[in-house]
C-alpha atoms as one frame of an Amber mdcrd trajectory, in Angstrom:
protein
   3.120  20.598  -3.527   5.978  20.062  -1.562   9.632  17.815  -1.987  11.772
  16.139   0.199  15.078  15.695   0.411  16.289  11.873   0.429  19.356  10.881
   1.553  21.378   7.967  -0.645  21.002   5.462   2.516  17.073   5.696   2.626
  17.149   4.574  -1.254  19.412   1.631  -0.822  16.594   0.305   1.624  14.987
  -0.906  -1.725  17.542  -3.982  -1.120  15.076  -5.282   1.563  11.708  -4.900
  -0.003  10.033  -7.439  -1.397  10.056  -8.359  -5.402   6.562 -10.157  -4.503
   4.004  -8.064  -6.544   1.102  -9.845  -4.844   2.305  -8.593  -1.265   2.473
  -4.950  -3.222   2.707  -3.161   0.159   6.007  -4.183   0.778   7.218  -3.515
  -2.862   8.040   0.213  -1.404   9.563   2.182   1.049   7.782   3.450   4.185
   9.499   7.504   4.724   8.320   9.164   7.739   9.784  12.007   9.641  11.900
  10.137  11.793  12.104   6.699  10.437  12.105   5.059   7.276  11.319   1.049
   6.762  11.669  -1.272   3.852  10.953  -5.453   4.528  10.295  -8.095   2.771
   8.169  -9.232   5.315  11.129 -11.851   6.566  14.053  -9.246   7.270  13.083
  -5.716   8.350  15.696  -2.786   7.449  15.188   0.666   8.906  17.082   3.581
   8.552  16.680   6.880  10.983  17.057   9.855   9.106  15.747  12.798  10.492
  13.548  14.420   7.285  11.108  16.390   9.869  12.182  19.636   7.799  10.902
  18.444   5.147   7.516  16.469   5.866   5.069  19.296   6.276   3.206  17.784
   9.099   3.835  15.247  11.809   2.461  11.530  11.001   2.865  12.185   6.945
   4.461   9.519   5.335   5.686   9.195   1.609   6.084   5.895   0.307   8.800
   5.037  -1.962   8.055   1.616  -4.909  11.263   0.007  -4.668  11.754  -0.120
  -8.284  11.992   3.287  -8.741  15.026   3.820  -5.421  16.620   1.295  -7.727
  16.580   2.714 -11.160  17.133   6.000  -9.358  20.369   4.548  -7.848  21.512
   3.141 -10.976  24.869   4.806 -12.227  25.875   6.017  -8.763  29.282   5.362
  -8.356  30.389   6.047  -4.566  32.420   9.371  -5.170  29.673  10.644  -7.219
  27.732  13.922  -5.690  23.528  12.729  -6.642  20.818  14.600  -4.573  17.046
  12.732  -4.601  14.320  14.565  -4.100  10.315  13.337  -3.984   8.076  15.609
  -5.268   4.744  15.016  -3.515   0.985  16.794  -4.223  -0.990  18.734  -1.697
  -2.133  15.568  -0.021   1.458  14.323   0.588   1.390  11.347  -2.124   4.650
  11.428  -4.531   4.493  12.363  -7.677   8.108  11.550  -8.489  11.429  11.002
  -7.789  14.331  13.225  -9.104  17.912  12.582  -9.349  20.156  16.036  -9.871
  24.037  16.412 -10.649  25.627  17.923  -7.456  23.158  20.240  -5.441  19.227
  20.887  -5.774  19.466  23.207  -8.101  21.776  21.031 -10.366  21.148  19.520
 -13.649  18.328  17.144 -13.605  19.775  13.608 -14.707  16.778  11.590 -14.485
  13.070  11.815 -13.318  11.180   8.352 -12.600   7.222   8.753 -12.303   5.496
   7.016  -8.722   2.485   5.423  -9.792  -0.277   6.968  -7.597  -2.012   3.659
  -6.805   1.593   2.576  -4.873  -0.021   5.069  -2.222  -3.195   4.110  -1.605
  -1.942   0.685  -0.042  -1.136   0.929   3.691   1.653  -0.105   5.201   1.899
  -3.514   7.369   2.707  -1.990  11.617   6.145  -2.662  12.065   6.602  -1.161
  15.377   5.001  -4.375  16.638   8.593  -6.197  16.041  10.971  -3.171  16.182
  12.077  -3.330  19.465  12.217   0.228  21.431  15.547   2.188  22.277  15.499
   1.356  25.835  15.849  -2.980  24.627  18.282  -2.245  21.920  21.790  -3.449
  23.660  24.087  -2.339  20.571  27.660  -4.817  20.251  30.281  -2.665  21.260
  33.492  -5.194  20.492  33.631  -8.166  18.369  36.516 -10.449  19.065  37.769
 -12.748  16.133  39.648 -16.294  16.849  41.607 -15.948  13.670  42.551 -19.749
  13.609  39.377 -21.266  14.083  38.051 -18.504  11.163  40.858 -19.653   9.017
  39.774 -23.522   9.944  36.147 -23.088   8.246  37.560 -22.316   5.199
């Protein structure tokens, strides 16, 4: 058994997943090492936190039902200290999710039980339309014509 640490933004990636219970793969979060992907299978939100401390071995992958980031996130109120942590078995599937007051070894405020069926399912091959670092031509400025914004409203 092992846990992982998950950081607030990977959670809020339940916002993209789908509420579709007949395309159940994409009711979850995808959490590897380096990347972590939630769509909807129309919009496709990833977030890159590096968790390669705390996946045992390289290509494991926990996978997060969107419901439960949710109800996990519910009562966080920004200045509020929460820590996450999965608890997964031997073969890497998670068992849980807990949420704890402050640090790890805080007060336990809520645990919400992963179904184990939720990962069985796999995961649709995003890299096929994530494009790689070397394409990715990030904005760097934004300029803003105040007038004609103030003219669509």
């Amino acid at each position: 058994m092992f846990s992982i640490e998950i950081p607030h933004a990977v959670l809020e990636l339940h916002r993209f997943c789908s509420a579709d219970e007949s395309r159940e793969s994409l009711t979850r979060i995808y959490v590897s090492p380096t990347i972590q992907v939630a769509t909807d299978g129309h919009v496709l939100a990833t977030c890159k936190c590096d968790l390669r401390s705390y996946l045992p071995a390289t290509g494991d992958v926990v996978y997060i039902p969107a419901k439960v980031a949710k109800a996990a996130l519910v009562g966080f109120k920004g200045g509020s200290p929460y820590f996450y942590q999965v608890n997964c078995d031997d073969t890497g599937k998670a068992i849980n999710l807990v949420v704890h007051a402050g640090v790890m070894d805080g007060p336990v405020i809520a645990t919400h039980v992963i179904d184990p069926d939720t990962q069985e399912l796999p995961y649709p091959d995003f890299t096929q339309v994530v494009p790689g670092e070397d394409k990715i031509n990030p904005v760097k400025e934004i300029g803003l014509d105040l007038k004609l914004l103030l003219s669509l409203i």
